[in-house]
PDB file of C-alpha atoms in Angstrom:
ATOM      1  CA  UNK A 258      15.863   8.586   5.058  1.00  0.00           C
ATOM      2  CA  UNK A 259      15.196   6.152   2.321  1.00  0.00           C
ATOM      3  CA  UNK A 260      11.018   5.045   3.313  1.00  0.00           C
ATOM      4  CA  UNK A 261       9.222   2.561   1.529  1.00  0.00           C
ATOM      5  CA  UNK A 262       5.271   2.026   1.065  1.00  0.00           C
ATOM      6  CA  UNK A 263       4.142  -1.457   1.013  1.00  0.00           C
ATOM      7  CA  UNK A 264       0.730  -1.170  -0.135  1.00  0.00           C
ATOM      8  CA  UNK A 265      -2.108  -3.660  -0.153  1.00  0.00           C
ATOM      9  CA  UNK A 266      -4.439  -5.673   1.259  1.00  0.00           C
ATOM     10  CA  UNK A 267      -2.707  -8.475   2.883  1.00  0.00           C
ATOM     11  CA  UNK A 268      -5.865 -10.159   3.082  1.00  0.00           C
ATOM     12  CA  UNK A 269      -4.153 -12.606   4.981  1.00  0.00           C
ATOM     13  CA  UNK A 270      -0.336 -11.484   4.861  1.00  0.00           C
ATOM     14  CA  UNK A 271       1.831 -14.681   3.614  1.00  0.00           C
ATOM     15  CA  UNK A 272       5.122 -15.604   3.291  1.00  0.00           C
ATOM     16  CA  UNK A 273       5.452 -14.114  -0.300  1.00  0.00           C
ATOM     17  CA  UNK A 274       4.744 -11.126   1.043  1.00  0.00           C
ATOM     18  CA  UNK A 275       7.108 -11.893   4.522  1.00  0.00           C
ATOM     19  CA  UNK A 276       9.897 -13.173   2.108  1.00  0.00           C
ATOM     20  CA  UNK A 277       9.271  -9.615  -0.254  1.00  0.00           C
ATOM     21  CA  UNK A 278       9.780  -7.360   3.067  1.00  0.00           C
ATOM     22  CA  UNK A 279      12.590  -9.324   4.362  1.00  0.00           C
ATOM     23  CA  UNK A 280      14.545  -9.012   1.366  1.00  0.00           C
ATOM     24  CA  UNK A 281      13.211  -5.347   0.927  1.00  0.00           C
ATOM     25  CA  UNK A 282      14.488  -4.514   4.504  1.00  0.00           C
ATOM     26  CA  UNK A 283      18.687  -3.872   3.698  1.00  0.00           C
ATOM     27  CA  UNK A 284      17.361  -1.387   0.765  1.00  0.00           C
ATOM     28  CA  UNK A 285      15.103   0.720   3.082  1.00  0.00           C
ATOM     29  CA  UNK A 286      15.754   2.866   6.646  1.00  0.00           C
ATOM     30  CA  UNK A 287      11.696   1.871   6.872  1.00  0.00           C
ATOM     31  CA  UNK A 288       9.414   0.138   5.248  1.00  0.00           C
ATOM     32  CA  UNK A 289       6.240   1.174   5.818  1.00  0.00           C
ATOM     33  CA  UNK A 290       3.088  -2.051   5.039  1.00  0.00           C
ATOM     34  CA  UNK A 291       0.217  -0.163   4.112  1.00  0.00           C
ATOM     35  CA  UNK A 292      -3.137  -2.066   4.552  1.00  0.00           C
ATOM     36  CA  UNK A 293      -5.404  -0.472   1.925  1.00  0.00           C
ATOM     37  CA  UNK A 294      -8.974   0.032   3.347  1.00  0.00           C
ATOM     38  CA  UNK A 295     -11.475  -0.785  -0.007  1.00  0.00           C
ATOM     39  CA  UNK A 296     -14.974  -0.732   1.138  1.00  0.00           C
ATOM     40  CA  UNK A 297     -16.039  -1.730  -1.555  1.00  0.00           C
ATOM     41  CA  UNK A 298     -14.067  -5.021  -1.318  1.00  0.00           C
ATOM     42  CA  UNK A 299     -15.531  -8.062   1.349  1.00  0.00           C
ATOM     43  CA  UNK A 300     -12.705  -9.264   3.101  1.00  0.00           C
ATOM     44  CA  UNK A 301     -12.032 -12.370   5.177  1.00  0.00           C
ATOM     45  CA  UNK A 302     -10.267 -11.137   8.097  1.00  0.00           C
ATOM     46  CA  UNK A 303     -11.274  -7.866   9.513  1.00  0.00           C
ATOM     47  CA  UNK A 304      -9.049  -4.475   9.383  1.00  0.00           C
ATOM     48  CA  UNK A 305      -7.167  -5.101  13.007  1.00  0.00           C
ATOM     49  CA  UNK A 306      -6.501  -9.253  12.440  1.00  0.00           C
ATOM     50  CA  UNK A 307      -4.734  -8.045   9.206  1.00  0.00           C
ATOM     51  CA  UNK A 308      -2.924  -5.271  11.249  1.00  0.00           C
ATOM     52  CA  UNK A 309      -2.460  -7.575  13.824  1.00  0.00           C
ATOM     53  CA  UNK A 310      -1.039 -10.498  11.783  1.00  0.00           C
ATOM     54  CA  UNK A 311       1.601  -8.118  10.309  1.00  0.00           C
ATOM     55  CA  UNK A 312       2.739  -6.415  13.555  1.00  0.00           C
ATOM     56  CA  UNK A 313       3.160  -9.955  15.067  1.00  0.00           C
ATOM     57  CA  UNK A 314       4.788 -11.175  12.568  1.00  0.00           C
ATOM     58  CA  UNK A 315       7.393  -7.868  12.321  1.00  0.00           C
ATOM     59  CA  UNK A 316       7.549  -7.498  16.319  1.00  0.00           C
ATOM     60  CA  UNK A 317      11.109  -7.712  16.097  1.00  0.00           C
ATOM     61  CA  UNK A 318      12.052  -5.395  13.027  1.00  0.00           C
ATOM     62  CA  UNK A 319      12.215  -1.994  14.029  1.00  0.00           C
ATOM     63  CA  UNK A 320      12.563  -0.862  10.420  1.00  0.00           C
ATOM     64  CA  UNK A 321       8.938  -1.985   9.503  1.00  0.00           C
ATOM     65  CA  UNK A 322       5.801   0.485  10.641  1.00  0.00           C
ATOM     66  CA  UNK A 323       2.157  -0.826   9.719  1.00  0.00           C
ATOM     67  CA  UNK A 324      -0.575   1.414   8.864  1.00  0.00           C
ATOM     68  CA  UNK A 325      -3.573   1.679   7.077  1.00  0.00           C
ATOM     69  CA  UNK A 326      -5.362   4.019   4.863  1.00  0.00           C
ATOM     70  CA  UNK A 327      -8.160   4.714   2.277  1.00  0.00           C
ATOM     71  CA  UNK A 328      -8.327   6.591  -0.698  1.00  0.00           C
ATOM     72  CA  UNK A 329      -5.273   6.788  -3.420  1.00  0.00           C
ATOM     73  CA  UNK A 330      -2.056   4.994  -2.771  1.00  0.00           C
ATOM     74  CA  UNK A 331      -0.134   8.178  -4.191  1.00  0.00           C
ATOM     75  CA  UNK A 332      -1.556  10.255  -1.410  1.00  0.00           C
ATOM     76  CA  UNK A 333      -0.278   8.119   0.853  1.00  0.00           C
ATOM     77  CA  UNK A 334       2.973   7.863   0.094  1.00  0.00           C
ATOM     78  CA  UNK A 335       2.898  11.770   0.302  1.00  0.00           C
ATOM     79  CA  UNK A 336       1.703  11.875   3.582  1.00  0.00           C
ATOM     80  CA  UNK A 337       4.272   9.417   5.147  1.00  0.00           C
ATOM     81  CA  UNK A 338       7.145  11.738   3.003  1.00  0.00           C
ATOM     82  CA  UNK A 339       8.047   8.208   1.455  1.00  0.00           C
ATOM     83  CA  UNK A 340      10.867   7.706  -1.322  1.00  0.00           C
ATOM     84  CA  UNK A 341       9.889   4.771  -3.076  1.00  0.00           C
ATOM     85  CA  UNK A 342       6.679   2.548  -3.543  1.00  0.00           C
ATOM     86  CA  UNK A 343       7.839  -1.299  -2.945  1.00  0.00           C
ATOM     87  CA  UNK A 344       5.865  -3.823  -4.952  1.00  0.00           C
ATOM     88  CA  UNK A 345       6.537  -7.773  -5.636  1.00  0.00           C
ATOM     89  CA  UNK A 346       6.183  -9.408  -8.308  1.00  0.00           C
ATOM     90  CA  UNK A 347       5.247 -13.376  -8.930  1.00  0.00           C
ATOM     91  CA  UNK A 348       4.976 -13.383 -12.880  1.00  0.00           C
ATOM     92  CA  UNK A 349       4.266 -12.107 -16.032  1.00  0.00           C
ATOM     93  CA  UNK A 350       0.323 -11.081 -15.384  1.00  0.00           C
ATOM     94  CA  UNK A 351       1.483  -9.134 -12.173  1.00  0.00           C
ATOM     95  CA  UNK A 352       4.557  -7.649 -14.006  1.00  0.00           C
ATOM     96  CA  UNK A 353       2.135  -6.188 -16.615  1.00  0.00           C
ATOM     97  CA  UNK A 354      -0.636  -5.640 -14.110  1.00  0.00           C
ATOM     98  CA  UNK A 355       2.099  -3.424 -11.538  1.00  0.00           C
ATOM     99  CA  UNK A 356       3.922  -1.664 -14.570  1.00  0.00           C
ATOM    100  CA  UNK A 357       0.845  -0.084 -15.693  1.00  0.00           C
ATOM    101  CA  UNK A 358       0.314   1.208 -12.074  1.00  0.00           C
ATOM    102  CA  UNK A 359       4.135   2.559 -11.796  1.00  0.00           C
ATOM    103  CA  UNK A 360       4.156   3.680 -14.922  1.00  0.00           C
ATOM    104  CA  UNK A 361       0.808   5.891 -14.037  1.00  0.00           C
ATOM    105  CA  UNK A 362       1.916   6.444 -10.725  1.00  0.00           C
ATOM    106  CA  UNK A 363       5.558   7.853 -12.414  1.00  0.00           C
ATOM    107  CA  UNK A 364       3.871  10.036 -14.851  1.00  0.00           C
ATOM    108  CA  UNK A 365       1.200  11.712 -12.572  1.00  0.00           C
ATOM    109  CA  UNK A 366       2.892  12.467  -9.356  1.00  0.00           C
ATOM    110  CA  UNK A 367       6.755  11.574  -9.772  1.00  0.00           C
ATOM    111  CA  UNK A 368       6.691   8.013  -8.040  1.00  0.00           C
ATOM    112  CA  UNK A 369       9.237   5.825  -8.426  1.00  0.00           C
ATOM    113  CA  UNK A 370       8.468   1.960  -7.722  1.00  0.00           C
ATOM    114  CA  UNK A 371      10.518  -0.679  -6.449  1.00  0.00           C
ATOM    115  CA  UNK A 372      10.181  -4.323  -7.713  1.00  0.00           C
ATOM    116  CA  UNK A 373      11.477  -7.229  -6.012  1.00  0.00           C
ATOM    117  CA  UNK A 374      10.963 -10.719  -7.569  1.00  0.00           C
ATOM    118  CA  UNK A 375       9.228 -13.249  -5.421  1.00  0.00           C
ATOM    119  CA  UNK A 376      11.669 -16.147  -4.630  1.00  0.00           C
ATOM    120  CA  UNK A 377      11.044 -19.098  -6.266  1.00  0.00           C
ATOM    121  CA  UNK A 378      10.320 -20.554  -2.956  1.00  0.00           C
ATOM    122  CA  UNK A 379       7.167 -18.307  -2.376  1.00  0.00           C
ATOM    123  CA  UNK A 380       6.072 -17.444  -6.065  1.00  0.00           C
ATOM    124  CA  UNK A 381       3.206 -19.781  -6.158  1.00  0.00           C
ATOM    125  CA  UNK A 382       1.373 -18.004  -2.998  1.00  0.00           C
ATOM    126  CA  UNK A 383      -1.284 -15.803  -3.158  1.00  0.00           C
ATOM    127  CA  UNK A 384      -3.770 -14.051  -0.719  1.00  0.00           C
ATOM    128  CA  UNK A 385      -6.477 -15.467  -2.804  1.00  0.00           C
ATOM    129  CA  UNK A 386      -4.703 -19.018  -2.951  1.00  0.00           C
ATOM    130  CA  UNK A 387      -4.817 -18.930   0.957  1.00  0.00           C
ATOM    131  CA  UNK A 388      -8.406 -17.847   1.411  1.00  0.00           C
ATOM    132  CA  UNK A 389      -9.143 -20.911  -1.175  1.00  0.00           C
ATOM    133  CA  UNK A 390      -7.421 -23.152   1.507  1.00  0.00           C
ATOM    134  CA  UNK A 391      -9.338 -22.156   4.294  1.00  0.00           C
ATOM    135  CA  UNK A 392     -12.424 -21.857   3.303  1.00  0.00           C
ATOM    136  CA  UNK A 393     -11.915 -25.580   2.414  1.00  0.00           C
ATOM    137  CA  UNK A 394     -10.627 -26.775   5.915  1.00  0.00           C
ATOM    138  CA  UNK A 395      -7.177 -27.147   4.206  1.00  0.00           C
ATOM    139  CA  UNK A 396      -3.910 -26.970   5.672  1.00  0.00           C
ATOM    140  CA  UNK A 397      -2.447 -23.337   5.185  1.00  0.00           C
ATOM    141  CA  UNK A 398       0.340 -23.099   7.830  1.00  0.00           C
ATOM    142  CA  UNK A 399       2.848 -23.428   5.225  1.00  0.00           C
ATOM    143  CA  UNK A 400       1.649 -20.851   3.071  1.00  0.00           C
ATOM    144  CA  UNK A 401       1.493 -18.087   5.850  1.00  0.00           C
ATOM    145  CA  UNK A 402       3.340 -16.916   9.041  1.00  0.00           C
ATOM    146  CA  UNK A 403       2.675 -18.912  12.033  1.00  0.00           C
ATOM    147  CA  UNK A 404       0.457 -15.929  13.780  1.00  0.00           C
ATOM    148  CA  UNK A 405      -2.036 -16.293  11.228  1.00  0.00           C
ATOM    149  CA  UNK A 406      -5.110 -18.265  12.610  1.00  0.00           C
ATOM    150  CA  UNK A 407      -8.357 -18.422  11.651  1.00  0.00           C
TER     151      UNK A 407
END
């Protein structure tokens, strides 16, 4: 079985991130979206509306599992027996940013990482860029999937 870790916050989950796993989903048997728990990290949506907003969203893809877990990525992906890490990338700053990580990842416990380029559609969207939006009162329904309400 060829499984997949997703890993990160998805603090909210948007349609970069929809349009990475959809694209991601022919490679993989599963693809597994790993919400990182950082407690050192203040959040804007709680541990189960981020769950929640991904399992909604993926309610009809039986190929996709969400999770969540602390500690290091790499024992993770271990304990879910996984194949491949799956990461997107926007532009250059994340392409340096997630090469160092793979490359770390590669050397210290055999990882390989998948990178999928974000279409050109959805390269623009961030987590953060979302957040900015509603803690403004803007409009961010086109930047997310519909389930995602404040």
């Amino acid at each position: 079985m060829r499984r997949a870790v997703f890993p990160g916050s998805f603090d909210p989950i948007t349609n970069g991130h929809v349009d990475i796993i959809n694209r991601a989903l022919p490679l993989f048997d599963e693809i597994v979206i790993a919400i990182g728990i950082n407690t050192e990290k203040k959040y804007m949506f709680d541990l189960e509306h981020r769950k929640r907003f991904i399992e909604e969203t993926f309610a009809h893809e039986p190929k996709v599992v969400v999770d969540t877990y602390s500690g290091l990525t790499i024992d993770y992906f271990y304990e879910k027996q996984a194949n491949f890490l799956l990461r997107g990338l926007r532009n250059p700053a994340d392409f340096e940013f997630e090469k160092a990580i793979a490359h770390a990842n590669r050397f210290v416990a055999g990882i390989e990482t998948v990178f999928l380029l974000t279409s050109a559609s959805t390269s623009f969207i961030s987590s953060s860029i979302v957040r900015d939006f509603i803690k403004n009162n803007g409009d961010y329904s086109k930047l997310v999937p519909s389930v995602v309400k404040i």
